[in-house]
mmCIF file of C-alpha atoms and ligand atoms in Angstrom:
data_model
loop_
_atom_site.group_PDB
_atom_site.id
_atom_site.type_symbol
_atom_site.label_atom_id
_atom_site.label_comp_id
_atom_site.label_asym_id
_atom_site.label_seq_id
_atom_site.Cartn_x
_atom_site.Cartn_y
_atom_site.Cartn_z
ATOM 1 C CA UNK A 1 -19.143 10.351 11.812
ATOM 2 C CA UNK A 2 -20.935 8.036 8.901
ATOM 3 C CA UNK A 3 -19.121 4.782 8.276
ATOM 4 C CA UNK A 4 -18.547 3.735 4.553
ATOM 5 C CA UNK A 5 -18.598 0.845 3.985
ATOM 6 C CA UNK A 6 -17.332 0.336 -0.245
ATOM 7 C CA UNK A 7 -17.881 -3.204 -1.761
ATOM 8 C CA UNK A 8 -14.531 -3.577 -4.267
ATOM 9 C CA UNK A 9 -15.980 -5.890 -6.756
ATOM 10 C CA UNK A 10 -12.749 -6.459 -8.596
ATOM 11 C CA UNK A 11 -12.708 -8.604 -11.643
ATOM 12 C CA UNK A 12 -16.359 -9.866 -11.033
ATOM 13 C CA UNK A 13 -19.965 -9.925 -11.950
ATOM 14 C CA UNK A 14 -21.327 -9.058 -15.503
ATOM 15 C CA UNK A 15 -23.735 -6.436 -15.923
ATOM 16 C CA UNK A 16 -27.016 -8.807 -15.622
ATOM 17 C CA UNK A 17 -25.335 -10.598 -12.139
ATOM 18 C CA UNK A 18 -24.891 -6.619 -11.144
ATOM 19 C CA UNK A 19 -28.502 -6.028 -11.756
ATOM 20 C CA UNK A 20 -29.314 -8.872 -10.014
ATOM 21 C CA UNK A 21 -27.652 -8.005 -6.532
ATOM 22 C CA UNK A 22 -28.209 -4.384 -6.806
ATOM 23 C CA UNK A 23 -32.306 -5.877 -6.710
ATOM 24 C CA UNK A 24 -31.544 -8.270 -3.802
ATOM 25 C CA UNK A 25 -29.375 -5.551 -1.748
ATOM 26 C CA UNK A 26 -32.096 -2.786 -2.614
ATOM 27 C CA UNK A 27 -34.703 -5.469 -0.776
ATOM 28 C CA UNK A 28 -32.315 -4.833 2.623
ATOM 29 C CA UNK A 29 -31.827 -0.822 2.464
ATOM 30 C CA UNK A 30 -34.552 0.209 5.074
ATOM 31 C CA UNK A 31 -32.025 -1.372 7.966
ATOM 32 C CA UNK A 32 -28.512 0.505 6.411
ATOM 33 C CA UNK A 33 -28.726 3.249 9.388
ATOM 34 C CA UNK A 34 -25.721 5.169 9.989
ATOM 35 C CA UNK A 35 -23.788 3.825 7.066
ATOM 36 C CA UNK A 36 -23.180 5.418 3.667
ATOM 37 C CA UNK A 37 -23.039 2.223 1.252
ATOM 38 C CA UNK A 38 -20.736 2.384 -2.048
ATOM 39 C CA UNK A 39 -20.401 -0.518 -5.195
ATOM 40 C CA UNK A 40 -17.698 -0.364 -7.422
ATOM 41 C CA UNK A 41 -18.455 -2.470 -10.100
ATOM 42 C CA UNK A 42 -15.984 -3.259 -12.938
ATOM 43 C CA UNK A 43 -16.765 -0.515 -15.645
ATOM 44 C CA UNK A 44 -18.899 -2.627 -17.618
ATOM 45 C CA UNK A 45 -21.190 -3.258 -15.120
ATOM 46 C CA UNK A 46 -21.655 0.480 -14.371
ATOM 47 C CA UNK A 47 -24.673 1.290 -16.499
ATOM 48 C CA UNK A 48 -26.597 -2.176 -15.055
ATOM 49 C CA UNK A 49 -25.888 -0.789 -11.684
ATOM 50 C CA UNK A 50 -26.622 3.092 -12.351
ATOM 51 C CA UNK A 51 -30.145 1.732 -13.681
ATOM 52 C CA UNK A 52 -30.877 -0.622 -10.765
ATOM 53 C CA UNK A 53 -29.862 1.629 -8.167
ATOM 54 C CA UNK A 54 -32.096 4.330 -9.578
ATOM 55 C CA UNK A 55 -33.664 6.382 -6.121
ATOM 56 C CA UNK A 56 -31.320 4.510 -4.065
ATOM 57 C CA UNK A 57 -29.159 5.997 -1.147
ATOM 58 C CA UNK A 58 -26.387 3.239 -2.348
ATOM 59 C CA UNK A 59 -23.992 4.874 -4.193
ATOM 60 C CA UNK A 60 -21.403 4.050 -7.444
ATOM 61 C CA UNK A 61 -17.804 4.408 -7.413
ATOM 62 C CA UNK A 62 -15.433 3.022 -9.857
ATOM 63 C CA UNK A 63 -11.912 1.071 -9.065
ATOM 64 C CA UNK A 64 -9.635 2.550 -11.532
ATOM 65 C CA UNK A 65 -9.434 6.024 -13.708
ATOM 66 C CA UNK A 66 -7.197 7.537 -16.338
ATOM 67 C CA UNK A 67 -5.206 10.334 -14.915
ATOM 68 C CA UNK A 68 -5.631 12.071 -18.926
ATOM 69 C CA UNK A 69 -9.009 13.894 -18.954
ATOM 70 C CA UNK A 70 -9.110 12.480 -22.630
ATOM 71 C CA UNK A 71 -7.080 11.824 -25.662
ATOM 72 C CA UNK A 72 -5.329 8.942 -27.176
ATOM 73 C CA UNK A 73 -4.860 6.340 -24.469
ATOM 74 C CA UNK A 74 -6.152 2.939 -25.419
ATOM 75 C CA UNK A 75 -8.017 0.956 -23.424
ATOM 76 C CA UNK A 76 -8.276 3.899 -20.668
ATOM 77 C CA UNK A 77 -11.197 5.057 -19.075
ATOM 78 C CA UNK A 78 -11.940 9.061 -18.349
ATOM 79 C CA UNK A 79 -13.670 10.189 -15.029
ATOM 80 C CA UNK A 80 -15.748 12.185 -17.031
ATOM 81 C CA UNK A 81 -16.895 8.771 -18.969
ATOM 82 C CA UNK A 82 -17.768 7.501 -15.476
ATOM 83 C CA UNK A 83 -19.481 10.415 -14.040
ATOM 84 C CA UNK A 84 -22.336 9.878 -16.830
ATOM 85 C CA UNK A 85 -23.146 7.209 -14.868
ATOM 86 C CA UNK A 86 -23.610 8.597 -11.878
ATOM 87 C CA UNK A 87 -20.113 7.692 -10.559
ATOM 88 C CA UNK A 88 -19.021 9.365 -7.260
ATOM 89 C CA UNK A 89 -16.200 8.154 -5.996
ATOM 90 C CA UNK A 90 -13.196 6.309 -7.362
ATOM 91 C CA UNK A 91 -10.787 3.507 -5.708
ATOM 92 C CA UNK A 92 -6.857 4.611 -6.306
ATOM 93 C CA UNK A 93 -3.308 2.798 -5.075
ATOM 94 C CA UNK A 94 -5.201 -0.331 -4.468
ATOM 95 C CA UNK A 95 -2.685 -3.156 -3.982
ATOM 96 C CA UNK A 96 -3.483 -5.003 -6.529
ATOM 97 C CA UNK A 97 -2.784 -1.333 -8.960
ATOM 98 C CA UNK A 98 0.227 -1.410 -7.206
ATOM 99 C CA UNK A 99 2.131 -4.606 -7.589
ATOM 100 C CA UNK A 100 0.261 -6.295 -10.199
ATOM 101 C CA UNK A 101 0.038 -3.323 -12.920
ATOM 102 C CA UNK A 102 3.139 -1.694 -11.607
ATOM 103 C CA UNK A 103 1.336 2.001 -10.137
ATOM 104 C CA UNK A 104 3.684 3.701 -8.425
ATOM 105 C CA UNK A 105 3.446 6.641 -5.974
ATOM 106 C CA UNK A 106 4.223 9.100 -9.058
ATOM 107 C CA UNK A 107 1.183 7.134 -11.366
ATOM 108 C CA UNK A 108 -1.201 7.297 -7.936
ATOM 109 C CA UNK A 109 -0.507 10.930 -7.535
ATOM 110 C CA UNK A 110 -1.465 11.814 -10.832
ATOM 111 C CA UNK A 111 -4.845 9.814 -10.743
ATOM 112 C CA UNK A 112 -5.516 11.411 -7.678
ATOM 113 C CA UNK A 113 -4.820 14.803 -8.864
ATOM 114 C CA UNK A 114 -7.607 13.875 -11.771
ATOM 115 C CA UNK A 115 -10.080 12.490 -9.612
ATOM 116 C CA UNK A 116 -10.008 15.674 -7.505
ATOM 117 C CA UNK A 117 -9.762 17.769 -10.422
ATOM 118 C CA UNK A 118 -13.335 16.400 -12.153
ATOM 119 C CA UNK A 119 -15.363 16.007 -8.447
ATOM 120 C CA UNK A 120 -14.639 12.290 -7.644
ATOM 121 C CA UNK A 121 -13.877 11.322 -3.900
ATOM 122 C CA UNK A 122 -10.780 9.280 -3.900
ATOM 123 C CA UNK A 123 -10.726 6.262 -1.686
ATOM 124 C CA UNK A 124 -7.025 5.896 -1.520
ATOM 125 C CA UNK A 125 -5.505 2.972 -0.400
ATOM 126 C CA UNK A 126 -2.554 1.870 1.535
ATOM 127 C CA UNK A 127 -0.971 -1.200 3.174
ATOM 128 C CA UNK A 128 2.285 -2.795 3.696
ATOM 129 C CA UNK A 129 3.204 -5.895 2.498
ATOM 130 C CA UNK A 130 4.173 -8.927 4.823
ATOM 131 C CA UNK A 131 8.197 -8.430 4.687
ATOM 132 C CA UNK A 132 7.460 -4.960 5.632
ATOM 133 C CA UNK A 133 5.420 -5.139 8.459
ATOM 134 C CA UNK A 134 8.071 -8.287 9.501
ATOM 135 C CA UNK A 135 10.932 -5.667 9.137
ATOM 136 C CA UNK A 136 9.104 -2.889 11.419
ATOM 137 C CA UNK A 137 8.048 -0.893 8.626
ATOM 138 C CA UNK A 138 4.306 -0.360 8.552
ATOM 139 C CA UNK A 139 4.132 3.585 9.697
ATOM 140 C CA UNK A 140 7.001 4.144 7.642
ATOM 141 C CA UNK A 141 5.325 3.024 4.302
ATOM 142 C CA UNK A 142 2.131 4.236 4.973
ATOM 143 C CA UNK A 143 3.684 7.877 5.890
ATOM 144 C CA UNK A 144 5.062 7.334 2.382
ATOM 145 C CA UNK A 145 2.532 6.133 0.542
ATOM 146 C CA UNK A 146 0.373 9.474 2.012
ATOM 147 C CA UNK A 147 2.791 11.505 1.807
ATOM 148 C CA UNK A 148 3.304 10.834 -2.049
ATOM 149 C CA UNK A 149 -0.047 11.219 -2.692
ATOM 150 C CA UNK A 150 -0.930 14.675 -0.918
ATOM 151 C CA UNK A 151 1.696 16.702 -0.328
ATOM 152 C CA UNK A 152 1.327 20.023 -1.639
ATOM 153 C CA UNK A 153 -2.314 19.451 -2.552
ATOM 154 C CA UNK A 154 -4.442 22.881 -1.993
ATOM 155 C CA UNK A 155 -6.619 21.656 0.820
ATOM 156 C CA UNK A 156 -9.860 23.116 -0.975
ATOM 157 C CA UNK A 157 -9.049 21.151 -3.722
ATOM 158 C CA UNK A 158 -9.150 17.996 -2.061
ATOM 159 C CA UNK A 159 -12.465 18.695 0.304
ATOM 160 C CA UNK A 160 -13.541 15.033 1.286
ATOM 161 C CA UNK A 161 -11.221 12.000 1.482
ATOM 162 C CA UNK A 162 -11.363 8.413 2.533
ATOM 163 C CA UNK A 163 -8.473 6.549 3.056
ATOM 164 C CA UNK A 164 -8.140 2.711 3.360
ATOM 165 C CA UNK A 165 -5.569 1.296 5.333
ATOM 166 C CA UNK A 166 -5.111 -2.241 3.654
ATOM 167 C CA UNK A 167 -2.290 -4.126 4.366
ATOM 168 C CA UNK A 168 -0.914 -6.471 1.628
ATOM 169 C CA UNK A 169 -0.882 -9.747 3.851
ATOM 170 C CA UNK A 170 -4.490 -9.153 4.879
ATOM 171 C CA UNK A 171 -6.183 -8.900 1.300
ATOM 172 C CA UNK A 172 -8.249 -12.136 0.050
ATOM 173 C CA UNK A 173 -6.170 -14.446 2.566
ATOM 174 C CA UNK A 174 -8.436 -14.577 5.453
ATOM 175 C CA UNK A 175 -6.314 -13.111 7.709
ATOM 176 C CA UNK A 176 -7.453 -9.962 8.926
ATOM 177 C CA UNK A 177 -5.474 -7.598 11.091
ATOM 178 C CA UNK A 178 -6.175 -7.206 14.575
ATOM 179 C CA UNK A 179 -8.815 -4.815 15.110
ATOM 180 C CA UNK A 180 -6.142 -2.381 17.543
ATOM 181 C CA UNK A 181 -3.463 -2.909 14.542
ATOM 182 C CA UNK A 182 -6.325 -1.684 12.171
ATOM 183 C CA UNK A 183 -6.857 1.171 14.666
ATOM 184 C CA UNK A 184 -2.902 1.997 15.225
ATOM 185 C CA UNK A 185 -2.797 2.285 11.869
ATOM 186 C CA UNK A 186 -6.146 4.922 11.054
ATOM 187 C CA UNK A 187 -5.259 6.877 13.505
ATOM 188 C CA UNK A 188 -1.788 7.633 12.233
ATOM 189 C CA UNK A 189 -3.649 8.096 8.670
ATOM 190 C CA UNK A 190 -6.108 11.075 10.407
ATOM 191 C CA UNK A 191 -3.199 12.225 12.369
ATOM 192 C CA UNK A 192 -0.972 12.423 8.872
ATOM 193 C CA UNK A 193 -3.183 13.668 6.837
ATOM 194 C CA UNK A 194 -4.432 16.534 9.577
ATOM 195 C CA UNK A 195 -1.033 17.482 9.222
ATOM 196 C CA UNK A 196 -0.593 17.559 5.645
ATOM 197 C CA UNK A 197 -3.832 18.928 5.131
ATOM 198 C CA UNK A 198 -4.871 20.799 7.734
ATOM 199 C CA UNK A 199 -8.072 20.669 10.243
ATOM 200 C CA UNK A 200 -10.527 21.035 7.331
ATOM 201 C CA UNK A 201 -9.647 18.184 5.139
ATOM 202 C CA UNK A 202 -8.699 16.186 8.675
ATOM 203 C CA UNK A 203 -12.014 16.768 10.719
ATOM 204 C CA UNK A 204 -14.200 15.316 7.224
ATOM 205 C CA UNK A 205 -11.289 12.372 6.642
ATOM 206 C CA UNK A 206 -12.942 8.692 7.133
ATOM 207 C CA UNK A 207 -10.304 6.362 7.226
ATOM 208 C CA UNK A 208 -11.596 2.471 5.906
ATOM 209 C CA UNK A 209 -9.911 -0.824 6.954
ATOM 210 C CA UNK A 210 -9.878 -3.433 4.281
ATOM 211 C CA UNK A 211 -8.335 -6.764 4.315
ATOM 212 C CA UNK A 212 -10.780 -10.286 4.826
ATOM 213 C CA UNK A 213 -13.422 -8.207 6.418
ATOM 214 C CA UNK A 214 -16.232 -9.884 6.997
ATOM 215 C CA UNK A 215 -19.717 -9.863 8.721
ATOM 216 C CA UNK A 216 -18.653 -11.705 12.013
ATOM 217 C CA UNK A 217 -15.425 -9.092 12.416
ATOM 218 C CA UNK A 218 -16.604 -6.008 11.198
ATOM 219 C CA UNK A 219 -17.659 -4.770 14.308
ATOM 220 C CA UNK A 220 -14.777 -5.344 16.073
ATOM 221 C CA UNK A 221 -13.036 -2.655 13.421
ATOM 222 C CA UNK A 222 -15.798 -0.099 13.219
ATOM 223 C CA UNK A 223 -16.052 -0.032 17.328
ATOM 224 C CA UNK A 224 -12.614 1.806 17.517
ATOM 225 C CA UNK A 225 -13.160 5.423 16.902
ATOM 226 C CA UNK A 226 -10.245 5.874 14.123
ATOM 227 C CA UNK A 227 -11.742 3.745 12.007
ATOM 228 C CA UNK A 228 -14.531 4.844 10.125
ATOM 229 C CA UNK A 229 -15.612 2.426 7.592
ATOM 230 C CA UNK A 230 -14.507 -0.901 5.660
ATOM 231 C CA UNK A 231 -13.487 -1.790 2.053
ATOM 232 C CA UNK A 232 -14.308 -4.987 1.380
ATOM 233 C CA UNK A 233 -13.455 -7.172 -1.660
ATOM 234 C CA UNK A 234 -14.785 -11.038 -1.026
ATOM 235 C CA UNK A 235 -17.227 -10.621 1.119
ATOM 236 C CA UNK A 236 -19.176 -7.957 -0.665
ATOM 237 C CA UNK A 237 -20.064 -10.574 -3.409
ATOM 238 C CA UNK A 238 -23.022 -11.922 -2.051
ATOM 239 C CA UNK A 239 -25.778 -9.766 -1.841
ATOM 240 C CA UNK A 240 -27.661 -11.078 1.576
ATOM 241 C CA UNK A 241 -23.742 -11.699 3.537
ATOM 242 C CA UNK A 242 -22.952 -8.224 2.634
ATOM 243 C CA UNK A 243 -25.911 -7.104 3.647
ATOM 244 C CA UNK A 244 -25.572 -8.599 7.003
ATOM 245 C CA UNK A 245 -21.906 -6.822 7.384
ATOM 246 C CA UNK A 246 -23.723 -3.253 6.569
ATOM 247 C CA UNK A 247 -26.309 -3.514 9.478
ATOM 248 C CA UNK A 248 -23.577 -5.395 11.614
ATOM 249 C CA UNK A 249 -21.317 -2.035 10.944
ATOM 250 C CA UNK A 250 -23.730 0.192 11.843
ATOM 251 C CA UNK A 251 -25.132 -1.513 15.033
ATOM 252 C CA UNK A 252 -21.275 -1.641 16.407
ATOM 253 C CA UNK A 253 -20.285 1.906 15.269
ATOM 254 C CA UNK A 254 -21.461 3.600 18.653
ATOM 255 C CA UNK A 255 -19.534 6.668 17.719
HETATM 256 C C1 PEP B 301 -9.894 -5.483 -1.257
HETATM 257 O O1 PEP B 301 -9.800 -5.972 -2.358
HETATM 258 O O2 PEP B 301 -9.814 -4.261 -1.147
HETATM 259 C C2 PEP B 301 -10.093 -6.369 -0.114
HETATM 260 C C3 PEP B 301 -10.000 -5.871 1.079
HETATM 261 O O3 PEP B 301 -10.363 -7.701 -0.388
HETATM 262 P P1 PEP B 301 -10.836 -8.810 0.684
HETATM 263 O O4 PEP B 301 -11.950 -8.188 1.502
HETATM 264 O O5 PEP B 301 -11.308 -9.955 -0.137
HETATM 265 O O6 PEP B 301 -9.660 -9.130 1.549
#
């Protein structure tokens, strides 16, 4: 199965520093084998990187959408606004969504629902935080958290997925998980979702880890078959580092 490996930009780069690495990573492409490659750039940045990734393989996702297909919603942002751009997939229930701007399992659902609804892939992420791993509670909240999001879906609706386990504790800290925890974890994500889903949606799932990846872990992640990919956030800043982390993904994924 193709890793994907998503660079989660955040809060960062304008649209001329987007040009910029989108020019430097372009110079590195010919040695991305086995890996599909995704930026999501903040929104303003979009059109920059649509333009300099023009007859690219790297493709554009974004890290937030409205779950209203349009209307009166200030300061919201349609899929179908995105799409012009040549926007493919879109980042929902990151953690930061979650406990910084308050997105529930109810507000994730419905985004979900809209990204399937107008042809974006959702990369949908989940995680525990620290207290709940502590108190025992990781496959609990992650059933949860997938649960809340796909139950009930029709299957056909949802075709592709990616999911990416990111636990709270690991994001921007430095402290990774253990590549076996990261495993545990994706393989209870194909093994949930096969079951909500069914063998369709389950055989196509690719299930990212995220959480201070990095060039000199990656591969121990990407070597265990359940996991299928990486989102990163820090280390995807830099265009030659992240570059390095791509071809280091692919030369460890031996499955
Ligand atoms: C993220 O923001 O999704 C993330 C994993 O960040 P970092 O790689 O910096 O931990």
């Amino acid at each position: 199965m193709e890793l994907i490996i998503a660079a989660n930009w955040k809060m960062h780069k304008t649209a001329a520093e987007t040009a910029e690495f989108c020019a430097q990573l372009r110079l590195q492409e010919g040695r991305f084998s086995k890996v599909e490659v995704l930026l999501c750039p903040p929104f303003t940045a979009l059109a920059a990187a649509a333009a300099a990734l023009e007859g690219s393989t790297i493709k554009l996702g974004a890290q937030n959408i409205s779950w209203e297909e349009k209307g009166a919603y200030t300061g919201e942002i349609a899929p179908r606004m995105l799409k012009e751009f040549g926007v493919s997939h879109v980042i929902l229930g990151h953690s930061e969504r979650r406990h910084i701007f308050g997105e529930d399992d109810t507000v994730i659902r419905k985004k979900l629902e809209r990204a399937l609804h107008e042809g974006l892939l959702p990369i949908l992420c989940i995680g525990e935080t620290e207290a709940q791993r502590s108190a025992k509670k990781t496959a609990s909240v992650l059933e949860r958290q997938l649960h809340a999001a796909l139950e009930g879906l029709d299957p056909e609706s949802v075709g592709k997925l990616v999911i990416a386990y990111e636990p709270v504790w690991a994001i921007g800290t430095g402290q990774a998980a253990s590549p076996d925890d990261a495993a545990a974890a994706a393989s209870l994500a194909h093994a949930v979702v096969e079951k909500i889903l069914g063998d369709k949606v389950g055989s196509a799932l690719r299930v990212q880890y995220g959480g201070s990846v990095n060039a000199g872990n990656i591969g121990g992640f990407v070597s265990l078959p359940p996991v299928n990919g990486a989102l990163v956030g820090g280390a995807s800043l830099e265009p030659d580092s992240f570059a390095e982390l791509i071809v280091a993904a692919g030369e460890a994924a031996g499955h």
